[in-house]
PDB file of C-alpha atoms in Angstrom:
ATOM      1  CA  MET A  16       4.692   7.915 -12.875  1.00 49.00           C
ATOM      2  CA  GLY A  17       7.539   9.322 -11.080  1.00 49.00           C
ATOM      3  CA  ARG A  18       7.887  13.086 -10.301  1.00 48.00           C
ATOM      4  CA  LYS A  19       9.964  15.577  -8.183  1.00 60.00           C
ATOM      5  CA  GLU A  20       6.969  17.500  -7.156  1.00 62.00           C
ATOM      6  CA  ILE A  21       4.466  15.707  -4.810  1.00 82.00           C
ATOM      7  CA  TYR A  22       1.028  15.171  -4.891  1.00 89.00           C
ATOM      8  CA  THR A  23      -1.255  16.841  -2.342  1.00 90.00           C
ATOM      9  CA  LYS A  24      -3.681  14.993  -0.227  1.00 92.00           C
ATOM     10  CA  GLU A  25      -6.467  16.314  -1.887  1.00 93.00           C
ATOM     11  CA  GLN A  26      -4.822  14.995  -5.371  1.00 94.00           C
ATOM     12  CA  ILE A  27      -4.225  11.832  -3.898  1.00 92.00           C
ATOM     13  CA  HIS A  28      -7.639  11.181  -2.915  1.00 91.00           C
ATOM     14  CA  ALA A  29      -9.113  12.360  -6.147  1.00 94.00           C
ATOM     15  CA  MET A  30      -6.758  10.039  -7.971  1.00 94.00           C
ATOM     16  CA  GLU A  31      -7.680   7.006  -5.473  1.00 91.00           C
ATOM     17  CA  MET A  32     -11.165   7.415  -6.593  1.00 92.00           C
ATOM     18  CA  ASN A  33     -10.642   7.272  -9.915  1.00 94.00           C
ATOM     19  CA  PRO A  34     -11.247   3.751 -11.430  1.00 92.00           C
ATOM     20  CA  TYR A  35      -8.248   4.134 -14.043  1.00 94.00           C
ATOM     21  CA  THR A  36      -5.824   4.340 -10.762  1.00 93.00           C
ATOM     22  CA  HIS A  37      -3.910   1.260  -9.838  1.00 91.00           C
ATOM     23  CA  SER A  38      -2.194   2.691  -6.938  1.00 90.00           C
ATOM     24  CA  VAL A  39      -1.144   6.276  -6.019  1.00 90.00           C
ATOM     25  CA  ASN A  40       1.244   7.813  -3.409  1.00 88.00           C
ATOM     26  CA  ALA A  41       2.565  11.458  -3.042  1.00 88.00           C
ATOM     27  CA  TYR A  42       5.393  10.789  -5.585  1.00 88.00           C
ATOM     28  CA  GLN A  43       4.023   8.373  -8.232  1.00 89.00           C
ATOM     29  CA  ILE A  44       0.838   6.908  -9.588  1.00 92.00           C
ATOM     30  CA  THR A  45       0.357   3.584 -11.314  1.00 92.00           C
ATOM     31  CA  PHE A  46      -2.421   3.295 -13.816  1.00 95.00           C
ATOM     32  CA  THR A  47      -4.692  -0.121 -14.577  1.00 93.00           C
ATOM     33  CA  LEU A  48      -4.136  -2.246 -17.615  1.00 93.00           C
ATOM     34  CA  GLU A  49      -7.694  -0.713 -18.464  1.00 95.00           C
ATOM     35  CA  PHE A  50      -6.245   3.000 -18.646  1.00 96.00           C
ATOM     36  CA  LYS A  51      -3.200   1.650 -20.822  1.00 96.00           C
ATOM     37  CA  GLU A  52      -5.815   0.226 -23.226  1.00 96.00           C
ATOM     38  CA  PHE A  53      -7.926   3.200 -23.237  1.00 96.00           C
ATOM     39  CA  PHE A  54      -4.860   5.553 -23.604  1.00 96.00           C
ATOM     40  CA  VAL A  55      -3.704   3.535 -26.777  1.00 96.00           C
ATOM     41  CA  ASP A  56      -6.946   3.132 -28.390  1.00 96.00           C
ATOM     42  CA  GLN A  57      -7.126   7.367 -28.004  1.00 96.00           C
ATOM     43  CA  ILE A  58      -3.621   7.770 -29.393  1.00 95.00           C
ATOM     44  CA  ARG A  59      -3.966   5.501 -32.202  1.00 94.00           C
ATOM     45  CA  ASN A  60      -7.399   5.483 -33.223  1.00 94.00           C
ATOM     46  CA  HIS A  61      -8.211   9.277 -32.238  1.00 94.00           C
ATOM     47  CA  ARG A  62      -5.184  11.068 -32.579  1.00 93.00           C
ATOM     48  CA  LYS A  63      -5.653  12.453 -29.253  1.00 95.00           C
ATOM     49  CA  LYS A  64      -2.736  13.693 -27.195  1.00 95.00           C
ATOM     50  CA  ALA A  65      -1.783  12.864 -23.485  1.00 95.00           C
ATOM     51  CA  PRO A  66      -3.425  15.929 -21.623  1.00 96.00           C
ATOM     52  CA  GLN A  67      -6.694  15.184 -23.645  1.00 96.00           C
ATOM     53  CA  ILE A  68      -6.626  11.727 -22.551  1.00 96.00           C
ATOM     54  CA  LEU A  69      -5.957  12.080 -19.164  1.00 96.00           C
ATOM     55  CA  LYS A  70      -9.040  14.453 -18.928  1.00 95.00           C
ATOM     56  CA  ALA A  71     -11.150  12.072 -20.636  1.00 95.00           C
ATOM     57  CA  ALA A  72     -10.065   9.643 -18.293  1.00 95.00           C
ATOM     58  CA  GLY A  73     -10.962  11.847 -15.150  1.00 95.00           C
ATOM     59  CA  TYR A  74      -7.367  13.116 -14.190  1.00 96.00           C
ATOM     60  CA  ASP A  75      -6.466  16.870 -14.191  1.00 95.00           C
ATOM     61  CA  PRO A  76      -3.689  17.031 -16.638  1.00 94.00           C
ATOM     62  CA  SER A  77      -2.289  20.098 -14.698  1.00 93.00           C
ATOM     63  CA  TRP A  78      -1.333  17.478 -12.050  1.00 92.00           C
ATOM     64  CA  PHE A  79       1.352  15.874 -14.182  1.00 91.00           C
ATOM     65  CA  THR A  80       4.252  17.598 -15.593  1.00 89.00           C
ATOM     66  CA  LYS A  81       4.978  18.021 -18.993  1.00 91.00           C
ATOM     67  CA  GLY A  82       7.598  15.505 -18.699  1.00 90.00           C
ATOM     68  CA  CYS A  83       5.699  13.010 -16.764  1.00 90.00           C
ATOM     69  CA  LYS A  84       2.787  13.326 -19.757  1.00 92.00           C
ATOM     70  CA  SER A  85       5.318  12.859 -22.734  1.00 93.00           C
ATOM     71  CA  SER A  86       7.123   9.975 -20.524  1.00 93.00           C
ATOM     72  CA  LEU A  87       3.544   8.468 -19.742  1.00 94.00           C
ATOM     73  CA  ARG A  88       2.787   8.368 -23.735  1.00 95.00           C
ATOM     74  CA  ARG A  89       6.516   7.050 -24.445  1.00 96.00           C
ATOM     75  CA  ARG A  90       6.201   4.007 -21.724  1.00 95.00           C
ATOM     76  CA  ILE A  91       2.703   3.037 -22.691  1.00 96.00           C
ATOM     77  CA  LEU A  92       3.341   2.783 -26.238  1.00 95.00           C
ATOM     78  CA  GLU A  93       6.412   0.921 -25.909  1.00 95.00           C
ATOM     79  CA  GLU A  94       5.000  -1.547 -23.594  1.00 94.00           C
ATOM     80  CA  ALA A  95       1.951  -1.624 -26.108  1.00 94.00           C
ATOM     81  CA  ASP A  96       4.656  -2.465 -28.995  1.00 95.00           C
ATOM     82  CA  SER A  97       6.495  -4.786 -26.676  1.00 92.00           C
ATOM     83  CA  GLU A  98       6.532  -8.819 -27.356  1.00 92.00           C
ATOM     84  CA  ARG A  99       4.396  -9.065 -24.318  1.00 90.00           C
ATOM     85  CA  GLY A 100       2.137  -6.360 -24.890  1.00 92.00           C
ATOM     86  CA  LEU A 101       0.351  -4.124 -22.220  1.00 91.00           C
ATOM     87  CA  ARG A 102       0.327  -5.617 -18.719  1.00 89.00           C
ATOM     88  CA  ALA A 103      -1.401  -5.006 -15.538  1.00 85.00           C
ATOM     89  CA  PRO A 104       0.688  -3.617 -13.130  1.00 87.00           C
ATOM     90  CA  ARG A 105       2.155  -5.660 -10.060  1.00 83.00           C
ATOM     91  CA  GLY A 106       1.139  -5.776  -6.764  1.00 80.00           C
ATOM     92  CA  LEU A 107      -2.295  -4.961  -5.115  1.00 73.00           C
ATOM     93  CA  SER A 108      -4.272  -1.775  -5.918  1.00 75.00           C
ATOM     94  CA  THR A 109      -4.978   0.429  -3.135  1.00 72.00           C
ATOM     95  CA  ALA A 110      -8.324  -0.487  -3.167  1.00 74.00           C
ATOM     96  CA  GLU A 111      -7.393  -4.266  -2.597  1.00 75.00           C
ATOM     97  CA  GLN A 112      -4.987  -3.325   0.266  1.00 74.00           C
ATOM     98  CA  ILE A 113      -7.644  -1.267   2.099  1.00 74.00           C
ATOM     99  CA  ALA A 114     -10.069  -4.331   1.470  1.00 76.00           C
ATOM    100  CA  ALA A 115      -7.359  -6.955   2.600  1.00 75.00           C
ATOM    101  CA  PHE A 116      -6.678  -4.832   5.970  1.00 75.00           C
ATOM    102  CA  GLU A 117     -10.356  -4.827   6.441  1.00 75.00           C
ATOM    103  CA  SER A 118     -10.952  -8.163   5.987  1.00 75.00           C
ATOM    104  CA  LYS A 119      -8.292  -9.174   8.731  1.00 75.00           C
ATOM    105  CA  ASN A 120     -10.018  -9.939  12.093  1.00 71.00           C
ATOM    106  CA  LEU A 121      -8.075  -7.461  14.376  1.00 69.00           C
ATOM    107  CA  SER A 122      -9.967  -8.204  17.239  1.00 71.00           C
ATOM    108  CA  MET A 123      -8.925 -11.922  17.064  1.00 72.00           C
ATOM    109  CA  GLN A 124      -5.376 -10.834  16.762  1.00 72.00           C
ATOM    110  CA  LYS A 125      -5.636  -8.624  19.770  1.00 76.00           C
ATOM    111  CA  THR A 126      -7.201 -11.498  21.692  1.00 81.00           C
ATOM    112  CA  GLU A 127      -4.320 -13.770  20.706  1.00 79.00           C
ATOM    113  CA  ALA A 128      -1.650 -11.075  21.849  1.00 79.00           C
ATOM    114  CA  SER A 129      -3.560 -10.640  25.054  1.00 83.00           C
ATOM    115  CA  ILE A 130      -3.845 -14.321  25.776  1.00 85.00           C
ATOM    116  CA  LYS A 131       0.073 -14.952  25.116  1.00 84.00           C
ATOM    117  CA  GLU A 132       0.786 -11.850  27.127  1.00 87.00           C
ATOM    118  CA  LEU A 133      -1.153 -13.196  30.209  1.00 88.00           C
ATOM    119  CA  GLN A 134       0.323 -16.617  29.783  1.00 90.00           C
ATOM    120  CA  GLU A 135       4.046 -14.758  30.021  1.00 88.00           C
ATOM    121  CA  ARG A 136       2.801 -12.898  33.047  1.00 88.00           C
ATOM    122  CA  ILE A 137       1.539 -16.275  34.817  1.00 89.00           C
ATOM    123  CA  VAL A 138       5.063 -18.080  34.004  1.00 88.00           C
ATOM    124  CA  HIS A 139       6.799 -14.917  35.368  1.00 87.00           C
ATOM    125  CA  LEU A 140       4.529 -14.686  38.547  1.00 89.00           C
ATOM    126  CA  GLU A 141       5.059 -18.484  39.027  1.00 89.00           C
ATOM    127  CA  LYS A 142       9.002 -17.982  38.969  1.00 88.00           C
ATOM    128  CA  GLN A 143       8.580 -15.280  41.529  1.00 88.00           C
ATOM    129  CA  VAL A 144       6.330 -17.397  43.875  1.00 88.00           C
ATOM    130  CA  GLU A 145       8.983 -20.055  43.866  1.00 86.00           C
ATOM    131  CA  PHE A 146      11.449 -17.346  44.407  1.00 83.00           C
ATOM    132  CA  LEU A 147       9.768 -16.257  47.551  1.00 85.00           C
ATOM    133  CA  LYS A 148       8.907 -19.805  48.818  1.00 82.00           C
ATOM    134  CA  LYS A 149      12.621 -20.670  48.645  1.00 79.00           C
ATOM    135  CA  THR A 150      13.866 -17.269  50.214  1.00 79.00           C
ATOM    136  CA  SER A 151      11.120 -17.416  52.964  1.00 79.00           C
ATOM    137  CA  ASN A 152      12.126 -21.189  53.760  1.00 76.00           C
ATOM    138  CA  ILE A 153      15.912 -20.013  53.908  1.00 74.00           C
ATOM    139  CA  MET A 154      14.658 -16.882  56.504  1.00 71.00           C
ATOM    140  CA  THR A 155      12.311 -19.227  58.418  1.00 73.00           C
ATOM    141  CA  ASN A 156      14.778 -22.386  58.771  1.00 69.00           C
ATOM    142  CA  PRO A 157      17.862 -21.579  61.041  1.00 62.00           C
ATOM    143  CA  THR A 158      19.879 -24.842  59.941  1.00 65.00           C
ATOM    144  CA  LEU A 159      19.796 -23.460  56.428  1.00 56.00           C
ATOM    145  CA  LYS A 160      21.134 -19.985  57.370  1.00 54.00           C
TER     146      LYS A 160
END
């Protein structure tokens, strides 16, 4: 949910650790489909309010403004009542992004970049050698001067 105030690094870290968090940054949090289902169940079957649900889900309700909490309630219920129903958030979660980054073979990428850089240096040096050969040939051969 968007908001004007920014989350602190500690709040972001705590929210990232929560299994109901899909992704979070300094300005917004995106909840998982499981959270949305839990939220709807708590409202419809247990008559709980947004702050109680957030607390039950492991979030500190004070981190969310009153407007944010009411917007969260409205949006999730609208999505639940829509023709398509509740949907999972788009894109990779924070955990999935970290896992994808860790799975990349960075040492191989560095090796490939180093090889390419060395190949470019060899080509450049070969051009310099050819140039020096031509210029030294001109200097040593009096008829070419």
